[in-house]
CSV table of C-alpha atoms in Angstrom, one decimal:
chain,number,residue,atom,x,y,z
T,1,UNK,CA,-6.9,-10.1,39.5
T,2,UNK,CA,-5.7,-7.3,40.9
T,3,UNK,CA,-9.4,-6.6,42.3
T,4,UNK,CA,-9.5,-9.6,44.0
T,5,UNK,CA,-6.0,-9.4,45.5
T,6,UNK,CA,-7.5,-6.3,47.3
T,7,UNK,CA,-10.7,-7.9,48.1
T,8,UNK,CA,-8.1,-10.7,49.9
T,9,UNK,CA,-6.1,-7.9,52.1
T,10,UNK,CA,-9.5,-6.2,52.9
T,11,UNK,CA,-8.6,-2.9,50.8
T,12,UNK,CA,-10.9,-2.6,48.1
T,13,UNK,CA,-11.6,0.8,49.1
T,14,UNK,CA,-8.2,1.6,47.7
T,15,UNK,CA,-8.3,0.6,44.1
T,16,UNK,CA,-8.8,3.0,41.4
T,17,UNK,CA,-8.9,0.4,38.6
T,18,UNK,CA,-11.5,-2.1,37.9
T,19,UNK,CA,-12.9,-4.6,35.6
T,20,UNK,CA,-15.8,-2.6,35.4
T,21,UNK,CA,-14.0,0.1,33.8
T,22,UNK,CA,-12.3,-2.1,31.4
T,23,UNK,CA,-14.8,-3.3,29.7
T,24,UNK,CA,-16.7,-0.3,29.8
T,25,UNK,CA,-14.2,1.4,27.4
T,26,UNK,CA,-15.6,0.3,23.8
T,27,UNK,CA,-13.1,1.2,20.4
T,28,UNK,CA,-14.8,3.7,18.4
T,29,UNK,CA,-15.7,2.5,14.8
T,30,UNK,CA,-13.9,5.8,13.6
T,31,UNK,CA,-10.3,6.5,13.7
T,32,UNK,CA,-9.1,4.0,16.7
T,33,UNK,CA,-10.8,6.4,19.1
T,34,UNK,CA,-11.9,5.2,22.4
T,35,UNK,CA,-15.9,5.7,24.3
T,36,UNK,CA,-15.8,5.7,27.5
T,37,UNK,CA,-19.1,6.4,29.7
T,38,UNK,CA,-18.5,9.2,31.8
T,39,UNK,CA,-18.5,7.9,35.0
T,40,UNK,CA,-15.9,5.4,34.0
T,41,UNK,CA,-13.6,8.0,32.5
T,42,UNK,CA,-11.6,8.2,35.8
T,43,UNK,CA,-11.1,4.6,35.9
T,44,UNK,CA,-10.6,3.8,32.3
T,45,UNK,CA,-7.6,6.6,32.5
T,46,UNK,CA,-5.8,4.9,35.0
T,47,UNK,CA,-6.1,1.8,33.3
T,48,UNK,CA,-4.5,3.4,30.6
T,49,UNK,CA,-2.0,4.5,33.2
T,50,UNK,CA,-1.2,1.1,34.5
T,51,UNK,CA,-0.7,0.2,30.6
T,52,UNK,CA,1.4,3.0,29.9
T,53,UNK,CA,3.4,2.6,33.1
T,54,UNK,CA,4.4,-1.3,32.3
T,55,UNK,CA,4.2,-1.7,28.8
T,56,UNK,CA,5.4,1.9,27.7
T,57,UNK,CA,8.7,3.2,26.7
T,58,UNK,CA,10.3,2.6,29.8
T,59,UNK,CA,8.6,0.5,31.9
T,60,UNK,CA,8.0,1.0,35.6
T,61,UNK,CA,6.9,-2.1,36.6
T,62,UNK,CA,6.8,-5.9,35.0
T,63,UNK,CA,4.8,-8.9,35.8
T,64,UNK,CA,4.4,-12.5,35.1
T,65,UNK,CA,1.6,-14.7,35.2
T,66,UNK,CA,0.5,-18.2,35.1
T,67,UNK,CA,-2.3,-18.8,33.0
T,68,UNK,CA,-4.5,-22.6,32.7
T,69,UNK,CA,-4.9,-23.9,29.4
T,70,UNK,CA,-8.6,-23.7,27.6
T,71,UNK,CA,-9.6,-27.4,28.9
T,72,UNK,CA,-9.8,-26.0,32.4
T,73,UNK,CA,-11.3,-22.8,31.5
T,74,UNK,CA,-14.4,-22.8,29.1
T,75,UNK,CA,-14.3,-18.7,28.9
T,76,UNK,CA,-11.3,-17.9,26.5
T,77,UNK,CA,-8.2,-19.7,25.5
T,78,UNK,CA,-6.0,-19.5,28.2
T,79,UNK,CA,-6.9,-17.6,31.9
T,80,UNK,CA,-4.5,-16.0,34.0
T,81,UNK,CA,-4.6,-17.6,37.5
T,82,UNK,CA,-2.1,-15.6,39.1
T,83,UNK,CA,0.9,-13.1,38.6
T,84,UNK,CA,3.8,-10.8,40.4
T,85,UNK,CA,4.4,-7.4,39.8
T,86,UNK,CA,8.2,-6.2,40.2
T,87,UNK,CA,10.3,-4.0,39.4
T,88,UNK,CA,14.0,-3.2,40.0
T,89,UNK,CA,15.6,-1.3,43.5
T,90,UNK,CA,19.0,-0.1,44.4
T,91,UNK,CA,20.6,-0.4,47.5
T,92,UNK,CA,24.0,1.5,47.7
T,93,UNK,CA,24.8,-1.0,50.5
T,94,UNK,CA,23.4,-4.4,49.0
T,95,UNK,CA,23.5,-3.3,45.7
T,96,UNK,CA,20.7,-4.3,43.1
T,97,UNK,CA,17.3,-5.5,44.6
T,98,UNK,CA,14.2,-7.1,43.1
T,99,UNK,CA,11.0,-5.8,44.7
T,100,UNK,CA,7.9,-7.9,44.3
T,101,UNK,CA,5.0,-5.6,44.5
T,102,UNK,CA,2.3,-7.7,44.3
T,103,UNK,CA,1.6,-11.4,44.1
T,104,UNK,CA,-1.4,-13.3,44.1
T,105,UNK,CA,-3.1,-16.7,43.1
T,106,UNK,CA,-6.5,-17.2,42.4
T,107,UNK,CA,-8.0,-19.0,45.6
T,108,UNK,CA,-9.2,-22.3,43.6
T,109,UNK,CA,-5.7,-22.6,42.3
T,110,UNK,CA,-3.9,-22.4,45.6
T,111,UNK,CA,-1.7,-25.5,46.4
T,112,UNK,CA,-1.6,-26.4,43.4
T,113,UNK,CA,2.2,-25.4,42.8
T,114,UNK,CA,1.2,-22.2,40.8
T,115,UNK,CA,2.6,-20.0,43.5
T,116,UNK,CA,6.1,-21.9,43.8
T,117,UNK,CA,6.6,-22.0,40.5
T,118,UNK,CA,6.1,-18.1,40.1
T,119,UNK,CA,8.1,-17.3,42.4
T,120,UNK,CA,10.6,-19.7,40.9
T,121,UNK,CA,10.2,-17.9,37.9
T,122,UNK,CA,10.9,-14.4,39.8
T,123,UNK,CA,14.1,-15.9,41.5
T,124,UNK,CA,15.3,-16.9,38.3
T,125,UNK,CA,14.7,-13.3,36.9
T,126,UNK,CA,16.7,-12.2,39.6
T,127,UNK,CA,19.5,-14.2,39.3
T,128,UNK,CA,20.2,-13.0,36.2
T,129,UNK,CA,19.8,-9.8,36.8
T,130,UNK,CA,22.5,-9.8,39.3
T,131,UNK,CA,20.0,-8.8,42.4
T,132,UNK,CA,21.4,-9.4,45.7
T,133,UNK,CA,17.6,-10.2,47.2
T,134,UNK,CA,14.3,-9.5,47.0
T,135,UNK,CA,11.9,-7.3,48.9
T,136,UNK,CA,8.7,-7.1,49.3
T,137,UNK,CA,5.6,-6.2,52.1
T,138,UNK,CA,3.2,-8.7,53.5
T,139,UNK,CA,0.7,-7.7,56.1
T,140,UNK,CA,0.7,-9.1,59.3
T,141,UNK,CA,-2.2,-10.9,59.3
T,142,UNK,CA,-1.6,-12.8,56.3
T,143,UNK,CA,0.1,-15.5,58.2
T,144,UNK,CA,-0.7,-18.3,54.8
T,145,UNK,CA,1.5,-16.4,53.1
T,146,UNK,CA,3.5,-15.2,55.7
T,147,UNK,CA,4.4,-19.6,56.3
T,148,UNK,CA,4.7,-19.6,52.2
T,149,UNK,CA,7.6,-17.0,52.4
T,150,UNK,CA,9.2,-18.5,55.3
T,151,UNK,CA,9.5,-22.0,54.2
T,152,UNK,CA,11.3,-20.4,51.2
T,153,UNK,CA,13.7,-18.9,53.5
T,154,UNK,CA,12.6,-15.2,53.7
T,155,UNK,CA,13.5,-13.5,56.7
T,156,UNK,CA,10.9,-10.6,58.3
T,157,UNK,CA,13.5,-7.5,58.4
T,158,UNK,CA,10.7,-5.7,60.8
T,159,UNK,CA,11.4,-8.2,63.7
T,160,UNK,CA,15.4,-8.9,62.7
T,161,UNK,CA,16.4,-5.5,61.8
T,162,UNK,CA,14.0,-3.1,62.8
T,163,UNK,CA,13.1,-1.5,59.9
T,164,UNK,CA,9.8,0.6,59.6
T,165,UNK,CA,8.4,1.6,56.3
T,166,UNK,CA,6.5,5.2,55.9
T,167,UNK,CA,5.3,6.5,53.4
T,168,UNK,CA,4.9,10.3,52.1
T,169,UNK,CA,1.1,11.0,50.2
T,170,UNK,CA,1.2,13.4,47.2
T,171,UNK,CA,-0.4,16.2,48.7
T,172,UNK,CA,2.5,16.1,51.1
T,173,UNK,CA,5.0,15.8,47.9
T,174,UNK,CA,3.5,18.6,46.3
T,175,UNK,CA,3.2,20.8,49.2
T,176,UNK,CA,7.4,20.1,49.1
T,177,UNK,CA,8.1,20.1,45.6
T,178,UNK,CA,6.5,23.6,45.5
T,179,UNK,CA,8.3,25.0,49.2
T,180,UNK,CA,10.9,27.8,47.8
């Protein structure tokens, strides 16, 4: 899914992880280890990466999906149709903040009530996690979900407030990290 939430915005280019490279890492029949054609080793690391980073010891990030039972599906048992990645923000004037990271619904699932209900979900999460809002990016020409936000009463802090969101590459980290 998260392939084809960057096929959606147009920025395939920018994805390092694929479904290609997760299926092309096979378990070895020998002690656990892992084969990975060498093309794919880049690829299959960071989807060890994205693992490690959500499901690891302390997790960056966490998601929740909806899934369709196996009578809609004839594949596997259950398919995920759509998920949200978040994670958890602080604000030392606002206090705690959920930021949703990504979100996405399969397009033959849309309007179907699979996107309310997740972001139901995430609201809920919030609330009990004391957040004062949620946060999140959507780009300007995505005015379907732009409406679906909106209706929910989300507000666009770049035309109320102003704010402007930059960003600092790692080559530009590095090069500070390592100024004396």
């Amino acid at each position: 899914l998260f392939q084809e939430l960057a096929k959606y915005e147009d920025m395939e280019d920018q994805v390092v992880l694929t479904e290609k490279g997760r299926e092309g890492a096979r378990a070895h029949p020998v002690g656990g280890r892992v084969t990975v054609p060498v093309a794919q080793v880049r690829v299959y690391s960071a989807f060890l990466e994205l693992l490690e980073d959500g499901f690891g010891e302390h997790p960056f990030y966490h998601c929740l999906v909806a899934e369709v039972p196996k009578d809609q599906w004839s594949s596997e048992e259950t398919c995920v149709v759509g998920f949200a990645m978040y994670y958890f923000t602080y604000d030392p004037w606002i206090g705690k903040l959920l930021y949703l990271e990504d979100f996405y619904v399969m397009a033959e699932y849309r309007g179907l009530g699979i996107g309310s209900e997740i972001l139901k979900n995430l609201s809920q999460v919030a609330v009990k996690c004391r957040c004062s809002s949620m946060h999140f990016l959507v780009a300007e020409w995505n005015e379907p979900s732009i409406r679906f936000y909106k209706r929910r009463g989300a507000s666009d802090l770049s035309t109320e407030e102003g704010w402007r969101l930059f960003k600092i590459d790692k080559k530009y980290l590095l090069k500070m990290a390592a100024e004396e």
